[in-house]
Coordinates of C-alpha atoms in Angstrom, one line a residue:
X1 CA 122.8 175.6 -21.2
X2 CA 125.8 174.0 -21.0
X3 CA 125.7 172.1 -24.3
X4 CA 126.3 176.3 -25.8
X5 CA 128.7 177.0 -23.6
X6 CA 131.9 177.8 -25.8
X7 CA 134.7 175.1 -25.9
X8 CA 138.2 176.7 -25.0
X9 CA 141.1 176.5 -27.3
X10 CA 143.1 173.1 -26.6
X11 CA 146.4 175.0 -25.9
X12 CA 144.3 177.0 -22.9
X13 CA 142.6 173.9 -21.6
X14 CA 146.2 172.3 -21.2
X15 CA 147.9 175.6 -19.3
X16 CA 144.6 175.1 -16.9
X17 CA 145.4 172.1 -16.5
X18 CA 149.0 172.6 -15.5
X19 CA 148.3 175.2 -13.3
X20 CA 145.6 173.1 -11.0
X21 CA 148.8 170.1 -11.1
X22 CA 150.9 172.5 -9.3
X23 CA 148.0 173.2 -7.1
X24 CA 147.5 170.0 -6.3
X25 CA 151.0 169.3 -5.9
X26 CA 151.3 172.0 -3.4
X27 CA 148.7 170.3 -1.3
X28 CA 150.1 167.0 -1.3
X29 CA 153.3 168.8 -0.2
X30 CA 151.7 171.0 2.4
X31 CA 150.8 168.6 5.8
X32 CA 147.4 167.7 7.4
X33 CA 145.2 170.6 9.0
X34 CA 145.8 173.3 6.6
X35 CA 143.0 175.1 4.6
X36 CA 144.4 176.1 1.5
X37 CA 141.9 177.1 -1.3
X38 CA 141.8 176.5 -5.5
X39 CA 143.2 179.0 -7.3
X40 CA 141.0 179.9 -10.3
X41 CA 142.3 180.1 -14.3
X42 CA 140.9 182.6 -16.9
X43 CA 141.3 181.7 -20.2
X44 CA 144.2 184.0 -20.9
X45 CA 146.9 182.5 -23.3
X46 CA 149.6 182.8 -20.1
X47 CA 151.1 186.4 -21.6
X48 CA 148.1 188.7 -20.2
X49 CA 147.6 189.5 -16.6
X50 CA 145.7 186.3 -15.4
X51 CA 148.7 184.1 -16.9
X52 CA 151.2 186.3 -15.0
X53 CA 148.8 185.5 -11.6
X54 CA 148.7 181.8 -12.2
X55 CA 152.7 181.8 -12.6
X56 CA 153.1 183.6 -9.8
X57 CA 150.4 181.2 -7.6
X58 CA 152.8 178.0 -8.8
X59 CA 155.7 179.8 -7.8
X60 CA 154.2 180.7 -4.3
X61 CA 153.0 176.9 -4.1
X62 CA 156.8 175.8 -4.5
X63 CA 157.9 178.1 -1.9
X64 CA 155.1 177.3 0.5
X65 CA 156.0 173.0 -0.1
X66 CA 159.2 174.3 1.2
X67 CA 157.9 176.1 4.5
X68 CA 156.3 174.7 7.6
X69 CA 152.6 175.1 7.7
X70 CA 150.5 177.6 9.4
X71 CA 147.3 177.0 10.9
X72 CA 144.5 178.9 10.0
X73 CA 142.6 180.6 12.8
X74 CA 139.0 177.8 13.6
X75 CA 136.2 178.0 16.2
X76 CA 137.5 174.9 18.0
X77 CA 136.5 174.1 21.2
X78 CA 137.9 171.7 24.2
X79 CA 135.4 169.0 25.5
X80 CA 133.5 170.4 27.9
X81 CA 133.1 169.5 31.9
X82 CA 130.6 168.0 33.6
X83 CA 128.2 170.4 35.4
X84 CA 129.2 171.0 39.0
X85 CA 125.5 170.8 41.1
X86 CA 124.4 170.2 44.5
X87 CA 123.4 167.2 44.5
X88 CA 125.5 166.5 41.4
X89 CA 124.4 165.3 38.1
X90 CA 124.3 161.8 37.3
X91 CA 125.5 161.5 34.1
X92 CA 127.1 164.3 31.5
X93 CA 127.6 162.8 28.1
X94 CA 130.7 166.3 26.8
X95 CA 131.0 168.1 24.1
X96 CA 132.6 170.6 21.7
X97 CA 131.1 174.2 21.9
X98 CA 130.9 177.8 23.3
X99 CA 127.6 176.4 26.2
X100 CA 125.4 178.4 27.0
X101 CA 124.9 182.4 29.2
X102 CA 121.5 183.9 29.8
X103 CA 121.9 187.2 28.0
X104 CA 119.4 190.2 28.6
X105 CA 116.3 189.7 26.3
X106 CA 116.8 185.7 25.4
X107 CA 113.1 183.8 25.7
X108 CA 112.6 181.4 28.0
X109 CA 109.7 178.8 26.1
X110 CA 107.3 175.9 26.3
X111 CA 106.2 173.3 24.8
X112 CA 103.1 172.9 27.1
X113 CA 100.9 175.1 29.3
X114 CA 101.7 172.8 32.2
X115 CA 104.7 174.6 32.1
X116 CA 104.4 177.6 32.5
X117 CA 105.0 178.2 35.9
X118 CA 108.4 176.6 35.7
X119 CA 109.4 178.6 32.9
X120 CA 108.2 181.8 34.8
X121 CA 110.6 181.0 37.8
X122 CA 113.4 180.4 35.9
X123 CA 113.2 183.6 33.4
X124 CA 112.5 185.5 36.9
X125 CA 115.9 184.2 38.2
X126 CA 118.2 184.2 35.4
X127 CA 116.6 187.6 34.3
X128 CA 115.3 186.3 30.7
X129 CA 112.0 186.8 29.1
X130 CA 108.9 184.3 29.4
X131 CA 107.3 183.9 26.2
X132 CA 105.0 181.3 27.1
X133 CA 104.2 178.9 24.1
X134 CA 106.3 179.0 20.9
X135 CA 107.1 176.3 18.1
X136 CA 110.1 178.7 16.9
X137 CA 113.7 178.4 17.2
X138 CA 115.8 181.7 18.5
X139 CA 119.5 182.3 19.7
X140 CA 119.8 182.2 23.4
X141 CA 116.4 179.9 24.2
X142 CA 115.8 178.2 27.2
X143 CA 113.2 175.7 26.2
X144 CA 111.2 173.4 28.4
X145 CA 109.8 170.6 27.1
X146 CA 107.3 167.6 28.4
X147 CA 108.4 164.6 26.5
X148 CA 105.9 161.8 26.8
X149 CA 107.1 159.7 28.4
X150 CA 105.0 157.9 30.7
X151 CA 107.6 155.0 31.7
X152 CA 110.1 157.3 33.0
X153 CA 110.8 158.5 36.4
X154 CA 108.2 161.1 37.1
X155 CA 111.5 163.2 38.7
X156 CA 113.7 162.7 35.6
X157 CA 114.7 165.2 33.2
X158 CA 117.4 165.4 30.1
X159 CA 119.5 168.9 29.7
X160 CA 120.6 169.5 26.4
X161 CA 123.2 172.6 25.7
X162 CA 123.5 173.0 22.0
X163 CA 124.1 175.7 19.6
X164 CA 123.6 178.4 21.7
X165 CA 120.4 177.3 23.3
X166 CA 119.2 174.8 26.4
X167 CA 116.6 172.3 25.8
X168 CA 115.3 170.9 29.1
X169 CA 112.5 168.1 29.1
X170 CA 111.1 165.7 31.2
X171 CA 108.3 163.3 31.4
X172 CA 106.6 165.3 34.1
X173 CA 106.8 169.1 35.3
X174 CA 108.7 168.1 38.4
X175 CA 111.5 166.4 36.4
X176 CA 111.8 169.6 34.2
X177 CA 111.6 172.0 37.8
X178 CA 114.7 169.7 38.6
X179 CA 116.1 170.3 34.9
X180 CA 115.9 174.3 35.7
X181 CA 117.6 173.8 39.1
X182 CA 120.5 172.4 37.9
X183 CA 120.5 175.2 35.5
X184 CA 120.5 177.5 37.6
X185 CA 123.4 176.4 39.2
X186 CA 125.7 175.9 36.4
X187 CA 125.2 179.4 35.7
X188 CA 125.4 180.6 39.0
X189 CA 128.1 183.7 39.7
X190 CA 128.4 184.1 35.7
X191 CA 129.2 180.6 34.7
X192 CA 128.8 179.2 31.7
X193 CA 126.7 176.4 31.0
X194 CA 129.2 173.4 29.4
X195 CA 128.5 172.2 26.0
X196 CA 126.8 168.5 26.2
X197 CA 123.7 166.0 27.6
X198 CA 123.3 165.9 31.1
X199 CA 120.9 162.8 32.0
X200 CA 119.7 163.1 35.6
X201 CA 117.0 160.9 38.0
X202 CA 116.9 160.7 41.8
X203 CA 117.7 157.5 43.3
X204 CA 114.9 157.8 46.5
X205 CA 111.6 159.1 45.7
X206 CA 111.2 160.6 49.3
X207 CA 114.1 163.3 50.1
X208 CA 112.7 165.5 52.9
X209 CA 113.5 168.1 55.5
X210 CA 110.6 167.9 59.4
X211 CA 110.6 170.8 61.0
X212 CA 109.6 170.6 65.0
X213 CA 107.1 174.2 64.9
X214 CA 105.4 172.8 68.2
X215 CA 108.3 173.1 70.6
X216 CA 109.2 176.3 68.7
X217 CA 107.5 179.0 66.8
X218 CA 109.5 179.6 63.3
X219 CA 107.6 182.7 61.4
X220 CA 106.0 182.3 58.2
X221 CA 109.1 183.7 56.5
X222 CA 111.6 181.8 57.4
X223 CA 109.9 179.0 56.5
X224 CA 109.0 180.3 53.2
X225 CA 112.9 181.0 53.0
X226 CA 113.7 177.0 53.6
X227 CA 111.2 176.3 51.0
X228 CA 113.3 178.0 48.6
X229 CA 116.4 176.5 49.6
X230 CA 114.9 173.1 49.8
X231 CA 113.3 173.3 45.8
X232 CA 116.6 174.9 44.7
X233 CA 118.3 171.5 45.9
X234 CA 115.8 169.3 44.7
X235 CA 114.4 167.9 48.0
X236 CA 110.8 167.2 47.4
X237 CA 108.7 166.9 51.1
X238 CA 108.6 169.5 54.3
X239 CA 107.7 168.1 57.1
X240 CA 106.0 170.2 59.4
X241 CA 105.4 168.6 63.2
X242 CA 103.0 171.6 64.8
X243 CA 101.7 169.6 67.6
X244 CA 103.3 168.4 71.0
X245 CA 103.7 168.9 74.6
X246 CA 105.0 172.7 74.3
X247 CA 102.5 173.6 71.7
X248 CA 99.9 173.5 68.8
X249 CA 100.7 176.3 66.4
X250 CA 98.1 175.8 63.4
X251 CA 95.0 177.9 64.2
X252 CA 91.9 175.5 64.3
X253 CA 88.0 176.2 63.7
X254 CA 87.1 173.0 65.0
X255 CA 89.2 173.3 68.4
X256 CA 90.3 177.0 68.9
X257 CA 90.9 176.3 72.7
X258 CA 94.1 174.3 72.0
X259 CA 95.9 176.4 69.8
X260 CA 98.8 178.4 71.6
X261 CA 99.5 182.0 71.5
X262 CA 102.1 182.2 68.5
X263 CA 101.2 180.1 65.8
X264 CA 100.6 180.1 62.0
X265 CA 97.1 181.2 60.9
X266 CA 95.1 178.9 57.9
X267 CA 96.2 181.9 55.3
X268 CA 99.5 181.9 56.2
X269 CA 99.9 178.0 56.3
X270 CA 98.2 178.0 53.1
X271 CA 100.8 180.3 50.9
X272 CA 103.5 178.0 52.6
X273 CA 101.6 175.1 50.8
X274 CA 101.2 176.8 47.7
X275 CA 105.1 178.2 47.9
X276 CA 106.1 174.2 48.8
X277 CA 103.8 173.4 45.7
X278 CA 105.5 175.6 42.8
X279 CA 108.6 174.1 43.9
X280 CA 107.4 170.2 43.8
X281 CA 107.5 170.1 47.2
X282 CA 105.1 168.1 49.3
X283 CA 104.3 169.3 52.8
X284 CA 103.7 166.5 55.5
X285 CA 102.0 167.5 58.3
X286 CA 102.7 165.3 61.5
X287 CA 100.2 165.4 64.8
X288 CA 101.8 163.1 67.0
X289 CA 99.3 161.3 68.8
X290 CA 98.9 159.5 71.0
X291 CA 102.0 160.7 72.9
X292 CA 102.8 164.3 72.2
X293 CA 99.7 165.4 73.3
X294 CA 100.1 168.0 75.8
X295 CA 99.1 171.2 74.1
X296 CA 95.5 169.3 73.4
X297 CA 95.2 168.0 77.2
X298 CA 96.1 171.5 78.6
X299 CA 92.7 172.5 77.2
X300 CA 91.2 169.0 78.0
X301 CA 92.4 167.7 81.5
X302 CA 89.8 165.3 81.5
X303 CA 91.6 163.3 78.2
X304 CA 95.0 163.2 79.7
X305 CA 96.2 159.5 80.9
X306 CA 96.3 158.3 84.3
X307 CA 97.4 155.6 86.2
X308 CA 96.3 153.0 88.7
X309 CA 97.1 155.6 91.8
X310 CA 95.9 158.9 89.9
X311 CA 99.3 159.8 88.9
X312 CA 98.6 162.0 85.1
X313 CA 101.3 160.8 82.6
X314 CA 102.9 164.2 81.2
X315 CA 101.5 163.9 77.0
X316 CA 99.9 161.1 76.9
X317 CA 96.1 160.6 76.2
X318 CA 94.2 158.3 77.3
X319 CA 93.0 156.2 74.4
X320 CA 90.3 154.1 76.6
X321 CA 87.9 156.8 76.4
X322 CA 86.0 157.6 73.2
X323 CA 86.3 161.5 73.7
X324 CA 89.8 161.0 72.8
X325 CA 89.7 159.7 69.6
X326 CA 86.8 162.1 68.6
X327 CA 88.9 165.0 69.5
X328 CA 92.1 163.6 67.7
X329 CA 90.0 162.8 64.3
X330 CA 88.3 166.2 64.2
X331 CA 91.9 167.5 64.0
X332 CA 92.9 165.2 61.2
X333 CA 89.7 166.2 59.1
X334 CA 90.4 169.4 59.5
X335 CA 93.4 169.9 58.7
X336 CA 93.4 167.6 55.8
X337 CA 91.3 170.0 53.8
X338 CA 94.5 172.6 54.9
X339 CA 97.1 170.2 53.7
X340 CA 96.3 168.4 50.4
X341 CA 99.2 166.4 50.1
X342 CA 99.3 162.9 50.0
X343 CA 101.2 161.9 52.6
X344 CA 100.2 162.2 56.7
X345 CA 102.5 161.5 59.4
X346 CA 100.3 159.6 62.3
X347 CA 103.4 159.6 64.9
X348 CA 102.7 157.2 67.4
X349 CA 105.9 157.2 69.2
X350 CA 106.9 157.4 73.0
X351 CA 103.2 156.5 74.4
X352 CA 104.4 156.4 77.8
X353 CA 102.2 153.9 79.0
X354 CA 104.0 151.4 77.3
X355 CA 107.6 152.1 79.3
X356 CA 106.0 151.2 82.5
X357 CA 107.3 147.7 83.5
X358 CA 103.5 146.2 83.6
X359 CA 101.1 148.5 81.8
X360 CA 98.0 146.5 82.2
X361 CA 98.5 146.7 86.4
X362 CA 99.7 150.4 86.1
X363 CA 96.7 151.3 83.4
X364 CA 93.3 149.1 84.1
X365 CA 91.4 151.0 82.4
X366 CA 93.5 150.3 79.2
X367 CA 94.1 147.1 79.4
X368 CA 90.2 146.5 80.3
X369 CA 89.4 148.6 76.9
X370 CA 91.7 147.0 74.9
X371 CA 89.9 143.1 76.5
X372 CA 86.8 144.6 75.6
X373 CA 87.8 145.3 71.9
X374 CA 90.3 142.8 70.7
X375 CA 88.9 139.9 73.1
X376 CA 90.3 138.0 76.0
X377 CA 93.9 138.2 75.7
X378 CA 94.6 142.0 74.1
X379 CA 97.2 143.7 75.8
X380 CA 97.8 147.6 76.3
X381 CA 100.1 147.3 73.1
X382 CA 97.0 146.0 71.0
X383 CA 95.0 148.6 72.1
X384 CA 97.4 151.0 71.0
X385 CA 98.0 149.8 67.8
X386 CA 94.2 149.8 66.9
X387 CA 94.6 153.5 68.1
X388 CA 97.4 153.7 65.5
X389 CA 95.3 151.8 62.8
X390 CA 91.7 153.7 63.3
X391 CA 93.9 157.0 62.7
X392 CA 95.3 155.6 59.7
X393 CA 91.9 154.6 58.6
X394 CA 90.6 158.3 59.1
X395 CA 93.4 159.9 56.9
X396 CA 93.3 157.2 54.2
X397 CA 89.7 158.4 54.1
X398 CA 91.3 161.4 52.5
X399 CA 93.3 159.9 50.2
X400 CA 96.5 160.3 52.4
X401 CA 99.2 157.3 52.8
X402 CA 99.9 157.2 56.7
X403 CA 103.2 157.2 58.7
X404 CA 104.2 156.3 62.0
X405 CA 107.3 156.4 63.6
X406 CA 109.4 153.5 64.6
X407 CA 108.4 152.7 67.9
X408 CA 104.8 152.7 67.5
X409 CA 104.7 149.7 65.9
X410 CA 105.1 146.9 68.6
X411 CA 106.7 143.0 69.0
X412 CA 104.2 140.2 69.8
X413 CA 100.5 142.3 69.2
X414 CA 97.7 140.1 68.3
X415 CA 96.7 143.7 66.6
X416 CA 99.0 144.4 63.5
X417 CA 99.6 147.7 62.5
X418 CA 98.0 148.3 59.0
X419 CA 100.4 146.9 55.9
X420 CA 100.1 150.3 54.0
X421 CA 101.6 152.6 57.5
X422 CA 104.9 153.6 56.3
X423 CA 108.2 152.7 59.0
X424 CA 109.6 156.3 59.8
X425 CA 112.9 154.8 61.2
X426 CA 114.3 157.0 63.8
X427 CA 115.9 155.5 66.6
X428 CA 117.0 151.6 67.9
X429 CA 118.3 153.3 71.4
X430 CA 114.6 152.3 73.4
X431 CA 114.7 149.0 75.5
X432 CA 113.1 146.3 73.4
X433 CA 113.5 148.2 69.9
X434 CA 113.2 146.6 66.7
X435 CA 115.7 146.3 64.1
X436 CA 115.4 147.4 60.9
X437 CA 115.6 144.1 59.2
X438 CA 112.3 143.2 61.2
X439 CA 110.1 146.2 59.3
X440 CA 111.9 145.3 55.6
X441 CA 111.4 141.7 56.1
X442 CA 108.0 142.0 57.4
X443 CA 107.9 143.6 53.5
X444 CA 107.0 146.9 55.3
X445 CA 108.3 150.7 53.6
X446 CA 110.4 152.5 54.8
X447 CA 112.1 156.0 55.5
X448 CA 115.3 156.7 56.6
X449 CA 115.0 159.5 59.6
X450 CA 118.4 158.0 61.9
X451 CA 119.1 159.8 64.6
X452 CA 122.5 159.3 64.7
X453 CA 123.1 161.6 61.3
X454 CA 119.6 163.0 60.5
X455 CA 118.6 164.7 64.1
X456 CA 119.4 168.2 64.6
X457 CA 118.1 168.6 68.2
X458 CA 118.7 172.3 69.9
X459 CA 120.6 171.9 72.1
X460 CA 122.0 168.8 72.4
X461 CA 119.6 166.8 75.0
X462 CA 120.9 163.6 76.6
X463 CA 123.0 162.2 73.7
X464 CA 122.4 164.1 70.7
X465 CA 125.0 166.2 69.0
X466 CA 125.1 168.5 66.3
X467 CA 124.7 166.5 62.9
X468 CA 127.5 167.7 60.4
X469 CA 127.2 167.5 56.9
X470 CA 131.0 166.1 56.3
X471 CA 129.4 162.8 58.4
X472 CA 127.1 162.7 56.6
X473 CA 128.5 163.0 53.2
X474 CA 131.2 160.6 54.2
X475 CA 129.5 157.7 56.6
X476 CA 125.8 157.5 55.5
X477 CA 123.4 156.9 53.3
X478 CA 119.8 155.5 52.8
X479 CA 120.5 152.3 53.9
X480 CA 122.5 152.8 57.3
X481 CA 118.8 153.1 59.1
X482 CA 120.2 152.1 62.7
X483 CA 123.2 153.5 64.2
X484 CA 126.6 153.5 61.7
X485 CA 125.3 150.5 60.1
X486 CA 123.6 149.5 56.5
X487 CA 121.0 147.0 56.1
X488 CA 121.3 144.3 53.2
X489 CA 121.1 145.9 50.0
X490 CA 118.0 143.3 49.0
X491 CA 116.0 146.0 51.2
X492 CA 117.1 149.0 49.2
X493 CA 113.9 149.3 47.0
X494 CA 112.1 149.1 50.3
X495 CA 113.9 152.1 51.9
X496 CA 112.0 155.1 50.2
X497 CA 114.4 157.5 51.2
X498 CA 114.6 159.7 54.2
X499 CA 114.6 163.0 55.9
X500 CA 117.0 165.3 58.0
X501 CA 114.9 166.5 61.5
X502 CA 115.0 169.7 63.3
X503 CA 113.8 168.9 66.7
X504 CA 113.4 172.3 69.0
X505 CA 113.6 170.3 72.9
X506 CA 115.2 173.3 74.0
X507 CA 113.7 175.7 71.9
X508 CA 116.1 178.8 73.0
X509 CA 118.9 177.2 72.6
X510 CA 119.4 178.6 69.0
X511 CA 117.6 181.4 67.3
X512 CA 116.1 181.1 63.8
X513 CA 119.2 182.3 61.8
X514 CA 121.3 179.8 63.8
X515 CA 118.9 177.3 62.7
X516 CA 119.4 178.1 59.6
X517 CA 123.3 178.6 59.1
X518 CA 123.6 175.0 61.3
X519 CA 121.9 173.0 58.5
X520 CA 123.1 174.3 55.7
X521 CA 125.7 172.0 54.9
X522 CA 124.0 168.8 56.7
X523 CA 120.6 169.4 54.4
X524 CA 123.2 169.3 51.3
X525 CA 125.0 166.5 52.4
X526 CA 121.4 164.5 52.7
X527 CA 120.2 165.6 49.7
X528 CA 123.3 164.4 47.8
X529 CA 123.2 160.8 49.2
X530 CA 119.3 160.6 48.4
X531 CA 120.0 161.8 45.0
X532 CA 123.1 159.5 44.6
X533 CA 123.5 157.0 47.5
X534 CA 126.9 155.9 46.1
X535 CA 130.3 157.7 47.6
X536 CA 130.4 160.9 45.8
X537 CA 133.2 161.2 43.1
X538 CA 134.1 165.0 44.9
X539 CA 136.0 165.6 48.2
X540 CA 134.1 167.0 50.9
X541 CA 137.0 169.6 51.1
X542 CA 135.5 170.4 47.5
X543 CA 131.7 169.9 47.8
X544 CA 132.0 172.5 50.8
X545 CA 133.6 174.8 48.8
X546 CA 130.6 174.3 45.5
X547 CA 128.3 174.6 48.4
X548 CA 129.9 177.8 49.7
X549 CA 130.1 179.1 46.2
X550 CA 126.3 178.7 45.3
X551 CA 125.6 180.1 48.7

């Protein structure tokens, strides 16, 4: 159409082109940052009304050459911070923009049905709406997103606040559960959530919290109450030791007669599995055997260890007789249909027998079983690690990758203790104990459970003292296995990570709230240096006061 369009007058075209000079002049006058616009010509002959405008536009141009600009209002916004999370983030790439708020009636979405109970959590918590499945784009979304791929940490995740709207995915659902946590968080108390990329993977696969529910009864609820605390800060294993001298608190079809008078039933064990579940959390149950055996022998005298001059060793079964085993394997098949994580602790530690200066004098009947199994010149210490091995080989039938503590893996044993029995490194403090260095040069895995910043022991038996959480934060991390010191970084990929303890010796020494209120800060501390072993970039001084502020 354009070819119709009428020509204007040359005498018009030239006063339209003087005006837009001026213009232009104007803006070469006027400095950087300023949004001025084009004034538009008519093709008035400069005596009408729209001549009279365009005079007056040059004459205002003139002036404004002469003035000092004014900015025009903009939507500009300062980089934005990184995210302040317990444990924190480990990388935040900023940028410019308003972040993110739930508000009332925004959608929580999916990208996957595997999903779903994630994104039902989190719309529960920041009071938004699930709406399950959806390919379209609204204001305010929270979108969770499995990404494919299958090379990444399992436990990593990518948080993306954008126009308005989060995007958080991950490989797996646990690295997007971890995604949502730190969302949570940042918005905690009304925050916003800043503008930017936050990129985010644990640096230990294994971050956990034992709980000792033998020596003392904690009810279902609190428990359930730790789980939530525990998922919230990305810890990923309970630990639940429900078997020892003082008691055996998980009811039992197979043995009834052992269990003690307050204890978890099956049904309530089994919501605390599926609670630790929706939260990635793997529960690791732990009967200690084949010390720690008390609450069994109560009920079966006949099991319990005895020496040379009939004297019964308080715990400790005696692992010459066949009865014992059986009883100690229809527990582990039991219960492994109760617990269907992969993990099993085996324990294994403090088998008294093996403190007495000469065990195979004190104990003849061991050290003739353990002759009569491994051949001529087994000692005691063989015996009992074939004890440790057969129980290993009755939870691996489950699928389960076995534990042991420290100490029940011995120096000098023609018997080894199977490659695939994970080093739970507690304590060097016994007569004779091994290093670290032995168990990660031996090639042997290993998790971090050091007394000496991970026990909290009611209390305070013999030597312990209160763990606190700035020691932690300020003196450890997955590497210092033994006492204040760390072991060669060559090991680190050996060390899987580690677990704070809550032992209950003297069970009334603290009620459960105690409990409670006297790990807060330690478990935070932990968790941080699992997540990050490297010395935090905050203060404690200011990671108290973040973890006082997200309660």
């Amino acid at each position: 159409m354009s070819q119709h369009r009428r020509r204007a007058p040359a005498q018009k075209v030239r006063q339209r082109r003087v005006v837009i000079a001026a213009v232009a002049a104007a803006l070469v006058v006027v400095s950087g940052g300023v949004s001025l616009g084009l004034w538009a010509s008519s093709d008035d002959d400069g005596g009408g009304p729209a001549g009279a405008a365009a005079r007056t536009s040059e004459a205002r141009s003139a002036a404004t050459a002469q003035q000092p600009p004014t900015p025009s209002p903009s939507r500009s916004y300062p980089l934005s911070e990184t995210p302040r999370t317990i444990p924190a983030v480990r990388a935040h790439t900023p940028a410019r923009g308003p972040g993110w708020k739930p508000e009332r009636g925004a959608r929580v979405v999916v990208n996957d049905a595997d999903l779903a109970d994630e994104g039902r959590l989190i719309a529960g918590e920041l009071d938004l709406t699930y709406a399950g499945e959806k390919d379209d784009v609204r204001a305010g979304d929270v979108r969770l997103a499995l990404n494919g791929d299958e090379g990444a940490d399992p436990e990593s995740y990518t948080m993306t606040v954008r126009g308005g709207r989060v995007n958080i995915s991950g490989p797996a659902d646990a690295g997007v559960f971890y995604g949502t946590r730190t969302l949570k968080q940042v918005v905690h108390g009304g925050r916003t959530a800043p503008e930017g990329v936050v990129r985010d993977e644990p640096a230990k696969p294994v971050r956990g919290f034992m709980l000792d529910i033998a020596r003392k009864h904690f009810t279902p609820g609190w428990i359930e109450d730790r789980i939530r605390e525990l998922g919230d800060l990305k810890f990923n294993q309970l630990g639940l030791h429900f078997s020892d001298d003082q008691g055996f608190r998980i009811e039992s079809d197979t043995h009834p007669e052992i269990v003690s008078k307050d204890h978890l039933t099956k049904a309530q064990v089994r919501r605390i599995v599926q609670l630790a579940a929706s939260r990635h959390i793997t529960v690791v149950p732990e009967i200690d055997s084949p010390g720690h055996l008390g609450a069994v022998i109560a009920a079966h005298p006949d099991l319990q260890l005895r020496s040379a001059d009939g004297t019964a060793v308080r715990g400790a079964i005696d692992i010459s007789k066949n009865e014992s085993a059986e009883i100690v394997d229809d527990l582990l098949d039991e219960y492994a249909g109760l617990f269907p994580g992969s993990q099993w602790h085996l324990g294994g530690d403090e088998y008294q027998a093996l403190t007495y200066s000469d065990p195979a004098s004190s104990f003849p009947q061991l050290a003739t079983a353990a002759r009569e199994k491994y051949g001529a010149g087994a000692t005691v210490a063989d015996l009992a690690t074939g004890w440790l091995n057969d129980r290993a080989g009755t939870v691996r039938a489950h699928d389960r990758t076995p534990r042991a503590w420290n100490d029940g893996f011995f120096r000098g044993t023609s018997v080894q203790a199977a490659k695939d029995i994970q080093v739970a490194y507690w304590t060097g403090k016994e007569i004779g104990a091994r290093q670290p260095v032995e168990y990660l040069s031996a090639g042997r895995q290993v998790i971090n459970y050091n007394d000496e910043f991970l026990y909290y022991v009611l209390g305070e038996p013999q030597t312990f003292v209160y763990p606190t959480g700035q020691r932690i934060y300020e003196q450890w991390n997955p590497r210092v296995l033994r006492g204040t010191s760390a072991v060669p970084s060559r090991y680190d990929d050996q060390i899987l990570g580690g677990s704070f303890a809550v032992w209950c010796d003297l069970a009334n020494s603290q009620t459960q709230d105690q409990v409670a209120a006297g790990i807060r800060l330690p478990l935070r501390a932990t968790v941080q240096k699992l997540w990050d072993p490297d010395r935090p970039a905050m203060s404690w001084t200011d990671f108290r006061a973040l973890a006082d502020r997200l309660g």
